[in-house]
XYZ file of C-alpha atoms in Angstrom:
447
model
C -21.413 19.357 35.492
C -20.211 18.834 31.941
C -18.864 15.402 32.870
C -22.216 14.446 34.381
C -24.051 15.445 31.183
C -21.508 13.545 29.084
C -21.945 10.431 31.223
C -25.707 10.654 30.897
C -25.422 10.868 27.114
C -23.153 7.826 27.219
C -25.671 5.834 29.204
C -28.603 6.786 26.994
C -26.642 6.057 23.827
C -25.746 2.621 25.227
C -29.401 1.958 26.125
C -30.454 3.009 22.628
C -27.876 0.658 21.106
C -29.067 -2.298 23.163
C -32.747 -1.555 22.473
C -32.139 -1.185 18.723
C -30.138 -4.431 18.602
C -32.878 -6.320 20.475
C -35.556 -4.889 18.158
C -33.520 -5.842 15.087
C -33.359 -9.446 16.316
C -36.962 -9.744 17.470
C -38.766 -7.915 14.676
C -38.419 -10.664 12.024
C -39.539 -13.305 14.548
C -42.495 -11.318 15.907
C -43.756 -10.075 12.542
C -42.970 -13.087 10.394
C -43.317 -15.951 12.856
C -42.111 -19.355 11.699
C -42.403 -18.322 8.055
C -40.222 -15.299 8.696
C -37.609 -17.416 10.460
C -37.558 -19.894 7.575
C -37.149 -17.073 5.071
C -34.242 -15.642 7.074
C -32.554 -19.037 7.048
C -33.263 -19.266 3.322
C -31.702 -15.833 2.863
C -28.534 -16.919 4.677
C -28.354 -20.074 2.596
C -28.861 -18.011 -0.555
C -26.023 -15.715 0.477
C -23.711 -18.696 0.949
C -24.648 -20.123 -2.468
C -24.115 -16.693 -4.020
C -20.577 -16.624 -2.624
C -19.989 -20.099 -4.024
C -21.321 -19.017 -7.428
C -18.993 -16.014 -7.416
C -16.070 -18.346 -6.746
C -17.124 -20.535 -9.688
C -17.355 -17.383 -11.808
C -13.781 -16.425 -10.961
C -12.250 -19.890 -11.079
C -13.747 -21.217 -14.346
C -14.048 -20.208 -17.953
C -16.605 -20.642 -20.713
C -20.079 -22.059 -20.052
C -19.407 -22.801 -16.374
C -18.427 -19.170 -15.775
C -21.529 -17.884 -17.564
C -23.828 -20.234 -15.637
C -22.223 -19.346 -12.308
C -22.492 -15.622 -13.000
C -26.182 -16.057 -13.878
C -26.702 -18.006 -10.639
C -24.947 -15.304 -8.610
C -27.452 -12.782 -9.962
C -30.517 -15.034 -9.861
C -30.315 -16.123 -6.207
C -30.372 -12.646 -4.617
C -33.237 -11.600 -6.909
C -35.177 -14.746 -5.997
C -34.659 -14.253 -2.244
C -35.768 -10.617 -2.440
C -38.831 -11.621 -4.434
C -39.806 -14.253 -1.842
C -39.534 -11.714 0.970
C -41.603 -9.226 -1.016
C -44.364 -11.782 -1.727
C -44.495 -12.697 1.976
C -44.790 -8.964 2.751
C -41.624 -9.208 4.841
C -39.242 -7.144 2.760
C -39.996 -4.084 4.866
C -39.184 -6.132 7.967
C -35.727 -6.981 6.634
C -35.070 -3.379 5.646
C -36.272 -2.035 9.003
C -34.218 -4.644 10.842
C -31.141 -3.572 8.878
C -31.801 0.071 9.775
C -32.156 -0.872 13.430
C -28.809 -2.660 13.288
C -27.253 0.480 11.807
C -28.780 2.540 14.621
C -27.458 0.049 17.197
C -23.931 0.222 15.773
C -23.951 4.028 15.524
C -25.328 4.511 19.050
C -22.988 1.917 20.522
C -19.929 3.507 18.975
C -21.087 6.941 20.061
C -21.473 5.692 23.621
C -18.008 4.146 23.671
C -16.399 7.065 21.861
C -17.479 9.482 24.592
C -15.695 7.583 27.373
C -12.635 9.781 26.977
C -10.575 7.035 25.346
C -8.481 8.385 22.476
C -5.755 6.945 20.294
C -2.623 9.033 20.591
C -1.600 10.950 17.476
C 1.819 10.655 15.923
C 4.248 13.066 17.531
C 5.002 16.131 15.428
C 8.381 17.846 15.330
C 8.879 21.498 14.486
C 11.841 21.870 12.154
C 13.092 24.779 10.020
C 11.988 24.894 6.373
C 14.328 23.263 3.867
C 16.759 25.529 2.038
C 17.375 23.386 -1.040
C 14.323 21.157 -1.586
C 14.260 18.814 -4.554
C 10.962 17.644 -6.071
C 10.248 14.949 -8.670
C 6.962 15.205 -10.532
C 5.367 12.605 -12.811
C 3.123 14.478 -15.295
C 1.118 11.321 -16.104
C 0.172 10.418 -12.533
C -3.427 10.821 -11.464
C -4.589 11.648 -14.978
C -2.440 14.762 -15.259
C -2.698 16.299 -11.782
C 0.733 17.894 -12.098
C -0.456 20.196 -14.878
C -4.028 20.571 -13.602
C -2.921 21.847 -10.202
C 0.150 23.741 -11.498
C 2.374 21.784 -9.136
C 5.617 22.615 -10.894
C 4.947 26.333 -10.844
C 4.006 26.407 -7.169
C 6.963 24.260 -6.101
C 9.392 26.532 -7.960
C 7.797 29.635 -6.429
C 8.443 28.098 -3.005
C 12.120 27.599 -3.810
C 12.231 23.967 -4.898
C 14.307 22.563 -7.694
C 11.846 20.573 -9.801
C 12.527 17.728 -12.224
C 9.641 16.712 -14.468
C 9.854 13.046 -15.429
C 9.786 12.342 -19.167
C 6.694 10.208 -20.011
C 8.323 8.927 -23.195
C 11.566 7.741 -21.651
C 11.744 5.689 -18.421
C 14.020 7.298 -15.855
C 15.715 5.949 -12.761
C 14.103 7.965 -9.973
C 16.513 6.506 -7.404
C 19.486 7.752 -9.418
C 17.863 11.181 -9.761
C 17.255 11.341 -6.009
C 20.818 10.288 -5.188
C 22.197 12.891 -7.598
C 20.065 15.560 -5.911
C 21.426 14.561 -2.485
C 24.975 14.734 -3.815
C 24.151 18.220 -5.135
C 23.130 19.408 -1.660
C 19.367 18.790 -1.507
C 18.059 18.872 2.080
C 14.564 17.539 1.267
C 13.273 15.052 -1.300
C 9.688 15.315 -2.526
C 7.658 13.265 -4.986
C 4.435 13.885 -6.843
C 3.497 10.531 -8.308
C 2.293 7.041 -7.553
C 2.994 5.164 -4.335
C 5.614 2.992 -6.032
C 7.661 6.062 -6.981
C 7.099 7.504 -3.506
C 8.600 4.390 -1.926
C 11.751 4.426 -4.037
C 12.585 8.035 -3.268
C 11.538 7.650 0.379
C 14.186 4.936 0.769
C 16.854 7.334 -0.483
C 15.651 10.029 1.937
C 15.716 7.576 4.854
C 19.177 6.346 3.889
C 20.561 9.890 4.099
C 18.449 11.028 7.064
C 16.656 13.679 4.985
C 13.009 14.716 5.272
C 10.648 13.387 2.629
C 7.629 15.229 1.221
C 4.591 13.454 -0.227
C 2.562 15.218 -2.916
C -0.791 13.518 -3.549
C -0.552 13.604 -7.340
C -1.139 9.870 -7.878
C -4.354 8.029 -8.639
C -5.278 6.544 -5.263
C -2.665 8.099 -2.968
C -3.038 5.551 -0.149
C 0.139 6.695 1.567
C -0.933 10.334 1.403
C -4.371 9.417 2.768
C -2.925 7.647 5.799
C -0.623 10.602 6.432
C -3.697 12.822 6.672
C -2.927 14.833 3.521
C -5.484 16.425 1.209
C -5.932 14.017 -1.718
C -8.270 16.392 -3.560
C -5.784 19.258 -3.640
C -2.206 18.064 -4.153
C -1.001 21.665 -4.326
C -1.813 21.990 -0.612
C 0.873 19.377 0.124
C 3.500 21.869 -1.054
C 2.690 24.147 1.896
C 4.985 21.832 3.860
C 7.922 23.638 2.241
C 7.188 26.830 4.170
C 4.830 25.931 7.033
C 5.444 22.330 7.920
C 6.046 19.809 10.659
C 7.751 16.433 10.641
C 6.479 13.034 11.701
C 8.413 9.781 11.840
C 6.867 6.789 10.058
C 7.888 3.225 9.288
C 9.535 2.174 6.050
C 9.263 -1.418 4.800
C 11.317 -3.639 2.535
C 10.606 -6.849 0.648
C 14.074 -8.199 0.095
C 16.006 -5.050 -0.825
C 13.049 -3.218 -2.393
C 11.143 -0.582 -0.380
C 7.392 -0.139 -0.019
C 5.262 2.349 1.894
C 1.843 0.669 1.615
C 1.933 -3.064 0.981
C 3.554 -6.016 -0.699
C 1.241 -8.554 -2.354
C 2.177 -12.154 -3.067
C 0.187 -14.870 -4.782
C -2.821 -14.088 -6.949
C -2.517 -10.304 -7.085
C 1.250 -10.467 -7.402
C 0.810 -12.622 -10.518
C -2.077 -10.629 -12.039
C -0.270 -7.295 -11.766
C 2.619 -8.724 -13.840
C 0.457 -8.976 -16.953
C 1.230 -6.342 -19.626
C -2.492 -5.751 -20.134
C -3.278 -5.165 -16.446
C -2.979 -1.372 -16.529
C -5.269 -1.017 -19.526
C -7.870 -3.634 -18.506
C -7.690 -4.690 -14.868
C -10.989 -6.616 -14.800
C -10.459 -8.422 -18.083
C -6.893 -9.391 -17.196
C -7.950 -10.700 -13.777
C -10.808 -12.772 -15.234
C -8.434 -14.289 -17.761
C -5.753 -15.275 -15.239
C -7.741 -16.162 -12.116
C -8.961 -19.623 -13.200
C -5.395 -20.946 -13.468
C -4.231 -19.105 -10.349
C -7.117 -20.193 -8.111
C -6.859 -23.819 -9.267
C -3.068 -23.678 -8.666
C -2.302 -24.616 -12.273
C -0.114 -21.538 -12.456
C 2.235 -19.912 -9.993
C 4.302 -21.290 -7.118
C 2.867 -22.635 -3.885
C 3.571 -20.224 -1.064
C 4.233 -20.565 2.640
C 4.133 -17.447 4.798
C 5.944 -17.454 8.119
C 4.660 -14.617 10.261
C 6.467 -14.570 13.568
C 5.669 -17.956 15.107
C 2.640 -18.542 12.866
C 2.729 -20.334 9.525
C 0.207 -20.048 6.688
C 0.486 -22.966 4.272
C -0.345 -22.635 0.590
C -2.398 -19.423 0.724
C -3.740 -18.093 -2.544
C -2.754 -14.574 -1.569
C -0.723 -12.850 1.124
C -0.877 -9.110 1.750
C 1.898 -7.636 3.900
C 1.117 -4.042 4.848
C 3.160 -1.260 6.379
C 1.245 -1.254 9.706
C -2.111 -3.071 9.949
C -5.112 -2.050 7.901
C -8.404 -1.475 9.672
C -10.508 -4.585 9.078
C -13.372 -4.094 11.552
C -15.031 -1.056 10.001
C -16.513 -1.140 6.464
C -16.380 2.663 6.250
C -12.704 2.739 7.146
C -11.686 -0.496 5.452
C -8.256 -0.299 3.897
C -7.080 2.602 6.066
C -4.358 2.515 8.679
C -4.822 4.200 12.030
C -1.071 4.726 12.376
C 2.153 4.317 10.440
C 4.690 4.107 13.266
C 3.915 0.931 15.244
C 6.863 -1.005 13.822
C 4.576 -3.939 12.954
C 3.355 -5.424 9.704
C -0.272 -6.183 9.102
C -0.641 -9.556 7.395
C -3.719 -10.901 5.591
C -3.630 -14.445 4.186
C -6.423 -15.872 2.045
C -6.936 -19.524 1.149
C -10.035 -20.611 -0.780
C -9.714 -23.959 -2.549
C -13.345 -24.611 -3.438
C -16.825 -23.173 -3.687
C -17.552 -24.693 -0.263
C -14.614 -22.757 1.200
C -15.958 -19.572 -0.382
C -19.366 -20.145 1.205
C -17.864 -21.020 4.591
C -16.101 -17.656 4.700
C -19.457 -16.193 5.751
C -19.649 -18.117 9.027
C -16.203 -19.590 9.572
C -13.403 -17.514 8.038
C -10.803 -20.266 8.071
C -9.454 -19.206 4.702
C -9.063 -15.578 5.792
C -6.494 -14.901 8.498
C -5.110 -11.637 9.849
C -2.241 -11.027 12.238
C 0.620 -8.641 12.944
C 4.345 -9.206 13.271
C 7.740 -7.524 13.127
C 8.934 -9.863 10.369
C 7.388 -11.872 7.532
C 9.151 -14.462 5.373
C 7.568 -15.737 2.155
C 8.749 -19.165 0.991
C 7.849 -20.756 -2.354
C 8.515 -23.972 -4.258
C 10.232 -21.887 -6.951
C 13.452 -19.851 -7.050
C 11.516 -16.640 -7.721
C 8.101 -15.278 -6.824
C 6.019 -12.577 -8.475
C 4.869 -9.735 -6.257
C 3.274 -6.318 -6.319
C 5.014 -3.601 -4.284
C 2.693 -0.624 -3.872
C 0.985 -1.826 -7.041
C 4.194 -2.103 -9.078
C 5.128 -5.529 -10.529
C 8.409 -7.060 -9.350
C 10.005 -10.509 -9.259
C 11.893 -11.441 -6.106
C 14.249 -14.332 -5.276
C 12.884 -16.664 -2.609
C 12.674 -16.782 0.290
C 11.510 -13.162 0.521
C 12.203 -11.579 3.878
C 10.008 -8.574 4.614
C 11.403 -6.259 7.252
C 10.111 -3.042 8.776
C 12.347 -0.174 9.909
C 10.456 1.612 12.644
C 10.211 5.398 12.298
C 13.058 5.380 9.811
C 11.406 7.930 7.505
C 11.115 11.627 8.303
C 8.009 12.903 6.518
C 7.449 16.648 6.251
C 3.761 17.562 6.235
C 1.820 20.833 6.018
C 0.935 22.035 9.496
C -2.615 22.697 8.261
C -3.960 19.464 6.747
C -7.186 17.374 6.940
C -5.650 14.772 9.253
C -6.561 11.146 9.914
C -10.135 10.348 11.004
C -10.300 8.831 14.463
C -11.011 5.092 14.134
C -14.380 4.140 15.626
C -14.231 2.102 18.818
C -14.788 -1.638 18.626
C -18.286 -2.599 19.687
C -18.119 -4.247 23.096
C -21.619 -5.348 24.131
C -20.477 -6.217 27.650
C -19.223 -2.683 28.187
C -22.399 -1.298 26.659
C -24.531 -3.281 29.124
C -22.539 -1.906 32.043
C -22.679 1.577 30.590
C -26.444 1.375 30.077
C -26.936 0.403 33.713
C -24.665 3.155 35.033
C -26.014 6.371 36.527
C -24.301 9.582 37.470
C -20.595 9.280 38.059
C -20.585 5.485 37.824
C -20.419 5.937 34.058
C -16.985 7.493 34.336
C -14.403 6.248 31.846
C -12.183 4.660 34.473
C -14.857 2.190 35.495
C -14.636 0.123 32.347
C -10.914 0.264 31.718
C -9.242 -0.660 28.469
C -9.131 1.224 25.223
C -11.240 1.320 22.109
C -9.672 -0.450 19.197
């Protein structure tokens, strides 16, 4: 009986999605007529010009940049004003709401088909006897002190080393010394770059690794399902924890847990002023980088595919979710053994505008191996946000499930990725009645 009720909810959610999508398409035409259609086309054209103006803003300096920035602000305001004067602004807003309702209902319908992405396998292991923890007191604006991480770690039996903010220290050497001293777990409270360096030492010696979300953004911790708002909760892994196996990546000989960036970002992050003024530094450097007056020309070989002269290449430890704006930049899993690769090439304002309808300058793929070539002996890169310079060609490799990560048994977890909208499946689902709506009828999985 429960299955029958679930199937009925599926069918009605699918019907709602289709009805809302049809209403969103028809409302501007019915209410606005020819004038409404012309305004919609004008709005699309305005959006394309706005993208072009933004590209001019980023790729030029001086008066051209100021004029382009003014144009990027003026066009959206003008389009909104025209819709308001034609008394069609409410139509656009209602149509947008209907599209949101269609997407929500469609995903709800597909989510209830019983299709689920398998979770990473957890392993029950005994608590460590001699854990070693590195803490960076400056990370995350002082989270180490604010959450009393040192005190809690020591209460739980860990040997803690507090990094000295005034004197750079070799965290790899500290981790290796701890292993030589008998440590059976390595933990880090700091940025993702520090996490990666110590994680490589843990993987090399087959030891569990503990992530403490004491950094600023904590992308790795987020995709492990840890609590980013309470880094002290990560320390519960020392007494009540489980292990998962995740992938560890390398660009050349250097490890990374999130991503390696080449091209524009790799060059911008090298600037000494980047940490203090990210926006100002980027605006100063982008004109030369986008016009290719600075930096090497890259070629990315991703499996059998080749991307020639991209402005930027992002190689991520497992693919990022790209189809959901609410989950953008998150990874559904960290153990697939595949890189996610995003390559961007925008040579002109026309290319920037064409990205709206024909994303030829924006390519995504996955692969087990990525090789970055350049017309220079070295290339600048950002590994988990840290600036490095690597000899070319740069071979990026991924070691599947090489890292044992110890996590608290009780943690927020990773949100289930929403299913991809499949209108063909929704039409079949909407027409189904009773048991014909069963999950097996439609086959396949939500992605």
